[in-house]
Coordinates of C-alpha atoms in Angstrom, one line a residue:
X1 CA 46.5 -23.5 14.7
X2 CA 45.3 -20.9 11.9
X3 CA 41.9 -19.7 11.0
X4 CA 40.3 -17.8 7.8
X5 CA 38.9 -14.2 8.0
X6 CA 37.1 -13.4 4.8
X7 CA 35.5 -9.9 4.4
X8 CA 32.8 -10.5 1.5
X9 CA 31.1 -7.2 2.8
X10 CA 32.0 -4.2 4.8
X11 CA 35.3 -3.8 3.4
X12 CA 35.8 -1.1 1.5
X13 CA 32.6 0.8 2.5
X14 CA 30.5 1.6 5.8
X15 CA 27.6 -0.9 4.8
X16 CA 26.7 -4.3 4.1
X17 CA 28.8 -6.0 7.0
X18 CA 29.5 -9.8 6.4
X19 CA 32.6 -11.3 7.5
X20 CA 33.0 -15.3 7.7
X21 CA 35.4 -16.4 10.0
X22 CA 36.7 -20.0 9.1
X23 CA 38.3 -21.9 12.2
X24 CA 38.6 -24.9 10.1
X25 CA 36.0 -26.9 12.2
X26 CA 33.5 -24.1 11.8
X27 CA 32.6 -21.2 9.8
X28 CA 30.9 -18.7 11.5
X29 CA 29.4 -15.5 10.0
X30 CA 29.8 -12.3 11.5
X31 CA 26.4 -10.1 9.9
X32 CA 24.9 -10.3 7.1
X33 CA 23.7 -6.8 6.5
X34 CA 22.4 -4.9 3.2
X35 CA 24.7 -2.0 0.9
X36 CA 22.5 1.3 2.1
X37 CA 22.1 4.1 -0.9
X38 CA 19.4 5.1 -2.5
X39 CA 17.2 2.1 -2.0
X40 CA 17.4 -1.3 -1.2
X41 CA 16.6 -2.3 -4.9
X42 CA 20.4 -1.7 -4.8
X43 CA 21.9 -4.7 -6.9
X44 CA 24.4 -5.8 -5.1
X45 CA 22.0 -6.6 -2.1
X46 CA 19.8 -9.2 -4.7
X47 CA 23.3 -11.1 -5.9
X48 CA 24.0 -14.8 -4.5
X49 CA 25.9 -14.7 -1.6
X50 CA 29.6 -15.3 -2.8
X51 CA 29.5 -18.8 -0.3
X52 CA 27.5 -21.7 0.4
X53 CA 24.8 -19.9 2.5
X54 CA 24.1 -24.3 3.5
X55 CA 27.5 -24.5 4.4
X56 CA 27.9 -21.8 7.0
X57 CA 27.3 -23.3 10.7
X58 CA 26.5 -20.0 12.9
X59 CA 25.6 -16.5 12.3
X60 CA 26.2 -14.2 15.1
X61 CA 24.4 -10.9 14.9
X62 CA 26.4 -7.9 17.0
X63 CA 23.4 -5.3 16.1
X64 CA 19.7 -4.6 14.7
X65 CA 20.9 -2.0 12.4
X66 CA 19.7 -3.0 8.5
X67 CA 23.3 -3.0 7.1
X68 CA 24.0 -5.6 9.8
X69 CA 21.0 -7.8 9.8
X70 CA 19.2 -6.8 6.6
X71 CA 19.9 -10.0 4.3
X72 CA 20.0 -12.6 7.2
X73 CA 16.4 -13.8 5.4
X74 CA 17.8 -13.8 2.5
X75 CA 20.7 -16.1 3.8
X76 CA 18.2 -18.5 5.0
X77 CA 16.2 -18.6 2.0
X78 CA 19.5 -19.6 0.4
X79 CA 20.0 -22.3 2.2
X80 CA 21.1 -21.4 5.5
X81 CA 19.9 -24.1 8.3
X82 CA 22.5 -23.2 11.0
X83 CA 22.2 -21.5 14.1
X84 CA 21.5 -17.5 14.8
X85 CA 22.9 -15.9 17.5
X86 CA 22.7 -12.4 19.5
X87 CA 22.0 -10.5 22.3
X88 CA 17.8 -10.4 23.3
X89 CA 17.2 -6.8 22.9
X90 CA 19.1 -7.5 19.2
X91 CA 16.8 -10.5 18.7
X92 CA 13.3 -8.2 19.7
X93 CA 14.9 -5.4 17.9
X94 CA 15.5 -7.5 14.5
X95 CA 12.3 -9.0 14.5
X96 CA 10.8 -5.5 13.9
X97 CA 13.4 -4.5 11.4
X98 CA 13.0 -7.2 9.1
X99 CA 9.3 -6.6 8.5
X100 CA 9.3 -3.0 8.3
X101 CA 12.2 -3.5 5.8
X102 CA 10.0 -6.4 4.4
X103 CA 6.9 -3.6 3.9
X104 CA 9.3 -1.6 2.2
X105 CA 10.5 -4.0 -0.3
X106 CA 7.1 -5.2 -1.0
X107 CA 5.7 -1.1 -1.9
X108 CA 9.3 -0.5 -3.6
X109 CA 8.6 -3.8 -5.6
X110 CA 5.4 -2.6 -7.3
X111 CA 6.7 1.0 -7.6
X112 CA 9.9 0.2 -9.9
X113 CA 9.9 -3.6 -10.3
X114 CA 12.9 -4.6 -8.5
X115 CA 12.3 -7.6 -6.6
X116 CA 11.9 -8.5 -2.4
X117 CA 15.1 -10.3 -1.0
X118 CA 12.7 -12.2 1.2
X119 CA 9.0 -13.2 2.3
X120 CA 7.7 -13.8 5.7
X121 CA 8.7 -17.3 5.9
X122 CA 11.7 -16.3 6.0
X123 CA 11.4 -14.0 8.5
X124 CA 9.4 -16.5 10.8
X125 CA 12.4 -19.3 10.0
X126 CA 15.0 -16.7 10.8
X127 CA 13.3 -16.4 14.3
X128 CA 13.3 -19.7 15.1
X129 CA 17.0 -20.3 14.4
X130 CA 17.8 -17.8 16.6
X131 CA 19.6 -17.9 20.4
X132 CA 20.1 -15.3 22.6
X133 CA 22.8 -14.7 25.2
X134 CA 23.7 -11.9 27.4
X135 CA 26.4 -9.6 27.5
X136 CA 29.1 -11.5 29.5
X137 CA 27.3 -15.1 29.0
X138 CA 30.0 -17.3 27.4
X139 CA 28.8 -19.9 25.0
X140 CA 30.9 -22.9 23.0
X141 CA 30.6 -22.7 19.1
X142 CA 32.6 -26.1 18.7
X143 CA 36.2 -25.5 20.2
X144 CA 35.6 -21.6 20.2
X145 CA 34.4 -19.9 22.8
X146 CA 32.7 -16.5 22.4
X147 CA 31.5 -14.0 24.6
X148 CA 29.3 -10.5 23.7
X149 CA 30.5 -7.6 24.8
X150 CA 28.7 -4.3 25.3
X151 CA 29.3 -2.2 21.8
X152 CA 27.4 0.7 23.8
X153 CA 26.2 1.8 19.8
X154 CA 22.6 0.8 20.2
X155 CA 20.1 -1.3 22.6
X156 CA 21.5 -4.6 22.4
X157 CA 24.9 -3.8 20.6
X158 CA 27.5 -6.4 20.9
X159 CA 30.8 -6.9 20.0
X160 CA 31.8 -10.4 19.4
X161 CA 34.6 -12.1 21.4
X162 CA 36.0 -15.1 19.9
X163 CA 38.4 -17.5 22.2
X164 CA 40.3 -20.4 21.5
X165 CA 43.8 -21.3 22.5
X166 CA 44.1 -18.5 25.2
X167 CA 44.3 -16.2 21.8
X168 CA 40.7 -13.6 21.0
X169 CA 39.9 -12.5 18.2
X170 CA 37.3 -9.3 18.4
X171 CA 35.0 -8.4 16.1
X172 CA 33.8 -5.2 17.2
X173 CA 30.4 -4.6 14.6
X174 CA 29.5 -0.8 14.9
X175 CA 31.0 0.9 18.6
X176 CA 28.9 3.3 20.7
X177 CA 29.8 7.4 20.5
X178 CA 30.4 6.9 24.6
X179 CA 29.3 8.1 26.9
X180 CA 25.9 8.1 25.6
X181 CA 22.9 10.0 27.0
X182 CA 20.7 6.3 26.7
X183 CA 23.4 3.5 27.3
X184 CA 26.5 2.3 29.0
X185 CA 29.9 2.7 27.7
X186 CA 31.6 0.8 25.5
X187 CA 33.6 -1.6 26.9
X188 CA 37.3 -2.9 26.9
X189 CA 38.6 -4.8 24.5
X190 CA 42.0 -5.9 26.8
X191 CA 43.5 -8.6 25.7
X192 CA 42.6 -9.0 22.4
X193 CA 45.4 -10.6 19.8
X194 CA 43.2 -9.9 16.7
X195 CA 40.3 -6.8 15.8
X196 CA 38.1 -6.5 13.1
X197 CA 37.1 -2.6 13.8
X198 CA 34.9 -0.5 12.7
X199 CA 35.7 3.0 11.0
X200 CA 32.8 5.3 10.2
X201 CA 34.3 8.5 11.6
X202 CA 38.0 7.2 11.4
X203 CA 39.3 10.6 9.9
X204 CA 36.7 13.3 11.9
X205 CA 36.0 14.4 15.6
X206 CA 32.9 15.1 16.6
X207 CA 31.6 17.9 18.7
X208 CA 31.5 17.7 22.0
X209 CA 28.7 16.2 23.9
X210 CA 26.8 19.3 25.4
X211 CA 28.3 21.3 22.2
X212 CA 25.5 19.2 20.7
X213 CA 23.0 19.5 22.9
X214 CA 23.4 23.0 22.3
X215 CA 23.4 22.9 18.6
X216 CA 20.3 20.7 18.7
X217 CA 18.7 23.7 21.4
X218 CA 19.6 26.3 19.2
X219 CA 18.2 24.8 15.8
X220 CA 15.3 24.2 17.9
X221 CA 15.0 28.0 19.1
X222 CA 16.1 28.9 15.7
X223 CA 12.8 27.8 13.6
X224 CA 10.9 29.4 16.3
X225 CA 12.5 32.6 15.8
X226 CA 12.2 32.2 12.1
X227 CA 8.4 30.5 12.6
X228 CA 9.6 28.1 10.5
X229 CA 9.5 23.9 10.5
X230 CA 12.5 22.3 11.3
X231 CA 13.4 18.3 9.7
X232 CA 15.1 16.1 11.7
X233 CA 15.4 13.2 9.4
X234 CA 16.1 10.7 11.8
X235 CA 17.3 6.6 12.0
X236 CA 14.4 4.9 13.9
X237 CA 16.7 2.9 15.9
X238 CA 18.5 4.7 18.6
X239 CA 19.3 7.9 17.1
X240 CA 15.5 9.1 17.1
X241 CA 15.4 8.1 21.3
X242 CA 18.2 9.8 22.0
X243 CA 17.1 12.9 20.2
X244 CA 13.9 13.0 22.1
X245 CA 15.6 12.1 25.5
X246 CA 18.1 14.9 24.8
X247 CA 14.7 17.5 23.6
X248 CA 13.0 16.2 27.5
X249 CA 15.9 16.4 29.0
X250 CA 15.7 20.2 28.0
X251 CA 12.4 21.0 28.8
X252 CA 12.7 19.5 31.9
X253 CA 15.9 21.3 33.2
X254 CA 14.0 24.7 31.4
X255 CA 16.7 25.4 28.7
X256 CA 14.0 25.1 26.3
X257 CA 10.5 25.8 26.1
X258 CA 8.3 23.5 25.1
X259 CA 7.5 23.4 20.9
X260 CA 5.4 21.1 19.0
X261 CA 7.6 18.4 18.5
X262 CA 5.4 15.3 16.1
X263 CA 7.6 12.4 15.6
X264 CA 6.5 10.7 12.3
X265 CA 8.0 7.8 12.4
X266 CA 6.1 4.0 12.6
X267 CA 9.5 2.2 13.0
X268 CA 10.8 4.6 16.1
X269 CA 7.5 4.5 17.9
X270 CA 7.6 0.3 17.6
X271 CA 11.4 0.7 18.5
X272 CA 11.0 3.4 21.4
X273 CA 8.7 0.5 23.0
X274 CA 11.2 -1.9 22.9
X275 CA 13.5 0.3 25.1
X276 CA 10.8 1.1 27.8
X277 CA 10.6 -3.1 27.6
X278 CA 14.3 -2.8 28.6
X279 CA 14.8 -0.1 30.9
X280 CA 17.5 -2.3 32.9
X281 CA 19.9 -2.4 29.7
X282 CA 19.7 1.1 29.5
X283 CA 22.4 3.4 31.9
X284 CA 21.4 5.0 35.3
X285 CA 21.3 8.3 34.6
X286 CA 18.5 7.3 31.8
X287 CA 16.9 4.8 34.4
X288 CA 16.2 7.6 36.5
X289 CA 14.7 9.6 34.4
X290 CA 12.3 6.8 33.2
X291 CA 11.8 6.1 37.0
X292 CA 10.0 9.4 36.6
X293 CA 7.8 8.8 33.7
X294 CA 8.6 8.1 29.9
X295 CA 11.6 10.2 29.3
X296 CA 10.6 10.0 25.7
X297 CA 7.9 12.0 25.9
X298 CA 7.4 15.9 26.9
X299 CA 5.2 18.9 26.7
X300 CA 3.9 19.6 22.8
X301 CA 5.0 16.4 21.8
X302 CA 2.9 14.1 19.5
X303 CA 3.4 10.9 17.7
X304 CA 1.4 10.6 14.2
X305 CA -0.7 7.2 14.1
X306 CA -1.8 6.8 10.1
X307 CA -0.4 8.3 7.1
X308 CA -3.4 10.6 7.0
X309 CA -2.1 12.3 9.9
X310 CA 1.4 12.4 8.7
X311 CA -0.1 14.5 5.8
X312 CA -1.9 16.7 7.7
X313 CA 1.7 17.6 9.5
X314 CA 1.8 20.0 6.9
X315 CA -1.3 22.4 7.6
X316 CA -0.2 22.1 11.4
X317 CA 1.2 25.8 12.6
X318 CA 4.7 26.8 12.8
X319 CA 6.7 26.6 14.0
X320 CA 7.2 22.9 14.9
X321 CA 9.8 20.1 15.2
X322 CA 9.1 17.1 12.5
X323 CA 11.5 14.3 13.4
X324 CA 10.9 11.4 10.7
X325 CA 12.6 8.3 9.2
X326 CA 15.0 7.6 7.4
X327 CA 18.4 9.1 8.1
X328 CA 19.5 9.5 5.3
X329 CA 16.2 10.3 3.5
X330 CA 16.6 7.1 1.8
X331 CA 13.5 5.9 2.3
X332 CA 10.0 6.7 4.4
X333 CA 7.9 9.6 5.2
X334 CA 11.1 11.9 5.8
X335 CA 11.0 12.3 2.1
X336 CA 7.0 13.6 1.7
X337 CA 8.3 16.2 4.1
X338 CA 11.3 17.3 2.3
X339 CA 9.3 17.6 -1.0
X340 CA 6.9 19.7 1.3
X341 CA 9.8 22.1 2.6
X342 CA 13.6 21.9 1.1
X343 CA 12.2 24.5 -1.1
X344 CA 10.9 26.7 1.5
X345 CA 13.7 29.6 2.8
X346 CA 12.3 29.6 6.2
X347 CA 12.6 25.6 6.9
X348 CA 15.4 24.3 7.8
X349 CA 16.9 20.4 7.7
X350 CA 19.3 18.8 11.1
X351 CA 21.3 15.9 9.6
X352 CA 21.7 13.9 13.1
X353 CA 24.0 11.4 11.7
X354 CA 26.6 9.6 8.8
X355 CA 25.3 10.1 5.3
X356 CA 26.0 7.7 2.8
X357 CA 27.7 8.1 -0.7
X358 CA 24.7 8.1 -2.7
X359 CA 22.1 9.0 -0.6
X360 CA 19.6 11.7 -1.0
X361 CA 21.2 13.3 2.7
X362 CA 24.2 13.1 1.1
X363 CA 23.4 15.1 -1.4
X364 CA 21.3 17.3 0.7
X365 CA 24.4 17.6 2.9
X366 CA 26.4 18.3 0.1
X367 CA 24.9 21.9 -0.7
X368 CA 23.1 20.0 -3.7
X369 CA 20.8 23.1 -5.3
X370 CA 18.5 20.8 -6.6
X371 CA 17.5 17.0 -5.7
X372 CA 15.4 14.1 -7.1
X373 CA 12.6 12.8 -4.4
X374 CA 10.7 10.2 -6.2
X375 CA 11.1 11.2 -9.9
X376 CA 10.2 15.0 -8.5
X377 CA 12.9 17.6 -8.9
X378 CA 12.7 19.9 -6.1
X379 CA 14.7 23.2 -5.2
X380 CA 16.8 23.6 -1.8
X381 CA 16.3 26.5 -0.2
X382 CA 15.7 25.4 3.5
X383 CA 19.0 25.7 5.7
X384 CA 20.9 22.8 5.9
X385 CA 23.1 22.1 8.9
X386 CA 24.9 18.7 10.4
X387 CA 25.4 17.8 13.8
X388 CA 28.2 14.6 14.0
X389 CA 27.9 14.4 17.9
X390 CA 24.8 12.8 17.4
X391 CA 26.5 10.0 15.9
X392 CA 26.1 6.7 17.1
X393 CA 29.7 6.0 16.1
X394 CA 32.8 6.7 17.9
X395 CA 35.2 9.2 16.2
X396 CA 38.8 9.2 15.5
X397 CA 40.1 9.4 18.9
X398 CA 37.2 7.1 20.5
X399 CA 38.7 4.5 18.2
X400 CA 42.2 4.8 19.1
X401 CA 41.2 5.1 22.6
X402 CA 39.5 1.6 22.3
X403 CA 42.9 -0.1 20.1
X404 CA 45.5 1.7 22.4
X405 CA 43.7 0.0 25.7
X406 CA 44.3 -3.3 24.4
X407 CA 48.0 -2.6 22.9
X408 CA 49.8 -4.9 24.6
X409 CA 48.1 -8.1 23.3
X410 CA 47.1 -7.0 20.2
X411 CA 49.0 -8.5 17.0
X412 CA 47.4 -6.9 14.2
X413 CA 44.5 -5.1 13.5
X414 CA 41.9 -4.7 10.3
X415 CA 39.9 -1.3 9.6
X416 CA 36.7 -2.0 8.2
X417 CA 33.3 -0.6 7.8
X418 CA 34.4 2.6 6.7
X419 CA 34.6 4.9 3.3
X420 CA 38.1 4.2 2.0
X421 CA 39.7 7.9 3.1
X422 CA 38.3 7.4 6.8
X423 CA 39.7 3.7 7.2
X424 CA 43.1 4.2 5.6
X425 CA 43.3 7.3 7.7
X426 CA 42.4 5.3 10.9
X427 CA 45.2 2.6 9.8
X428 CA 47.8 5.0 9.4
X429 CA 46.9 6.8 12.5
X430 CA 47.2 3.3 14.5
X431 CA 50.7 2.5 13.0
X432 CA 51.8 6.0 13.7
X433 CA 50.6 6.8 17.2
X434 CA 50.2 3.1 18.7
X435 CA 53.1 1.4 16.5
X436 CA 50.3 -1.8 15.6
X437 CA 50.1 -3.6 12.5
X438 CA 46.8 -2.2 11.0
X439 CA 45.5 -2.9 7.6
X440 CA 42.5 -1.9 5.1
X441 CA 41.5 -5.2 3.3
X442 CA 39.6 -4.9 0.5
X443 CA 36.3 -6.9 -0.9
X444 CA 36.6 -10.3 -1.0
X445 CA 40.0 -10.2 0.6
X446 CA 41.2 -13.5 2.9
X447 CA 43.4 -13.4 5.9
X448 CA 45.1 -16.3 7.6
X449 CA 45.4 -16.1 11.5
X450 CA 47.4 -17.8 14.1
X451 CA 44.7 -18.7 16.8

């Protein structure tokens, strides 16, 4: 028997994952994420889905991140009636996501005049499509059946293992930098004969874990030598929890004196409750620590409650620690604040993660003299430094770690979800040092399988 892969997103770039896999009694959808850049008034995020949204049967979520769920709304409203599913903490997580991102749409709407991909309604309908399964819980999606691994990327995270004729076919959606200081690893693909993979940091190696740790301490100690404020534009989903386990993990052991630390972020604070909801899912070094009390929080730390306080931030003394969303300053209050300070000599900026193409971190990361915020032109003086081991992603060699453990079933292999130069590097490196058939398709591109 054969079946269809189609990659109408994700291919070709690190956002917008969508891939419908046709079994020819089904077609299931794997994400249905929005192209992150600028903003999501990005066109390509408002165009018809290039299928019948009616005719698709099941969409199976692997993660809450926005270029993985951000158009599943926007599916239904076109049509979609079929079933949703994911893990729980993915479901919780998504419900939050979608009407933040919903809040967002509606302000940039009325701002510049680009329309909302979706309403509430759709949001509610989305919900009550949707079915949860744990890691490990198999379920039957006609004559396939398919299994969620733990991605060990965020709370939740999944990859998707698809079984039918003793031959799997894995779908791996975004995979965890493991070991992670919040969750367990990622897990084994073995046995695989087909992989849809990821390959954000396909051509790069991060630092080392306590390397970052240390490079987080030491931009820490280094505004407070230069009694200065330090930016830590941050994603609201994982990457802001881990950054303030890793600043109370510090304080606690006495590597680091305790600093005003605010978090200004809405979003993280809704998300950070949804991990103390699921302390069980997390790994056992972090469930001991939240044995102790909310390893989240620490001496000097604050969260801001209204955007009246997150305005005030400013007039606060230095130096201090502002960690806010988005990041990759492509949206929220992370961009007031870099108005406030880029142009300041003595602040300084942390990029904690992957930057777009397009992006205002990008650019920012870039060395950019000057950048637009909202119409504004504003000069960059602050320090700008980038710390990859805080990636949520695995690098080069956690990638071929994960293909060369399953190398003895697997049959071919497709790079995805990666800038161009990353996933052809991956590919190559996977022929070279595995000897497996791996390929970059491109947009739009179809694949037949045996399976």
């Amino acid at each position: 028997m054969s079946a269809t892969i189609t990659f109408h997103g994700g291919a070709g770039s690190v956002t917008g994952a969508n891939f419908l896999l046709d079994t020819g009694s089904h077609k299931i959808l794997v994400d249905c994420g929005t192209h992150e850049r600028e903003n999501i008034c990005d066109p390509r995020n408002h165009e018809r889905f290039p299928y019948d949204a009616a005719g698709v049967d099941v969409l199976i979520i692997t993660h809450a991140h926005q270029d993985h769920i951000g158009r599943v709304p926007k599916l239904i409203r076109e049509g979609f009636h079929g079933v949703i599913y994911s893990t729980p903490e993915t479901k919780e997580l998504s419900d939050i996501m979608f009407r933040d991102a919903l809040t967002i749409m509606e302000r940039d709407a009325q701002a510049s005049g680009c329309g909302v991909l979706y309403d509430e309604r759709d949001v509610e309908k989305a919900l009550s499509l949707w079915h949860t399964h744990r890691y490990h819980e198999t379920f039957q999606v006609g004559d396939t059946a398919v299994e969620f691994l733990d991605a060990g990327h965020i709370l939740g995270s999944a990859m998707v293992k698809f079984t039918r004729n003793e031959r799997v076919v894995v779908f791996t959606g975004d995979l965890g930098n493991s070991p992670e200081p919040l969750l367990n690893d990622t897990e084994s693909i073995a046995g695989a004969h087909y992989l849809v993979m990821e390959s954000v940091y396909g051509d790069r190696v991060h630092e080392g874990k306590e390397d970052r740790r240390e490079v987080l301490r030491q931009a820490i100690e280094e505004a407070r030598a230069k009694k200065g404020t330090l930016l830590v534009p941050c994603f609201s989903l994982e990457r802001t929890q881990i950054v303030l386990f890793e600043i109370h993990q510090m304080i606690a052991d006495g590597s680091l004196a305790p600093i005003p630390v605010y978090l200004d972020a809405p979003l993280a604070q809704r998300v950070s409750e949804v991990y103390r909801r699921h302390i069980e899912s997390l790994n056992p070094v972090a469930q001991a620590a939240f044995a102790e009390g909310d390893a989240f929080s620490f001496a000097g730390f604050a969260e801001t409650t209204n955007a009246n306080e997150s305005h005030h931030l400013h007039r606060k003394p230095d130096p201090k620690v502002i960690i806010a969303g988005a990041g990759m300053s492509n949206g929220g209050r992370i961009r007031a604040h870099e108005r406030a300070y880029l142009p300041d000599p003595q602040a300084s900026v942390l990029l904690t993660g992957y930057q777009a193409p397009g992006s205002l971190g990008r650019r920012i990361q870039e060395g950019t003299p000057h950048v637009e915020i909202d119409g504004e032109r504003i000069a960059v003086h602050a320090h700008v430094s980038a710390l990859t081991g805080y990636s949520g992603h695995k690098d080069r060699d956690g990638l071929l770690e994960l293909v060369d453990g399953a190398h003895e079933t697997l049959k071919k292999i497709f790079v995805v979800m990666g800038e161009t130069s990353a996933s052809t590097f991956l590919a190559q490196r996977i022929r070279d040092f595995i000897g497996l058939d791996a390929v970059v398709p491109i947009a739009g591109s179809s694949v037949e399988i045996e399976w």
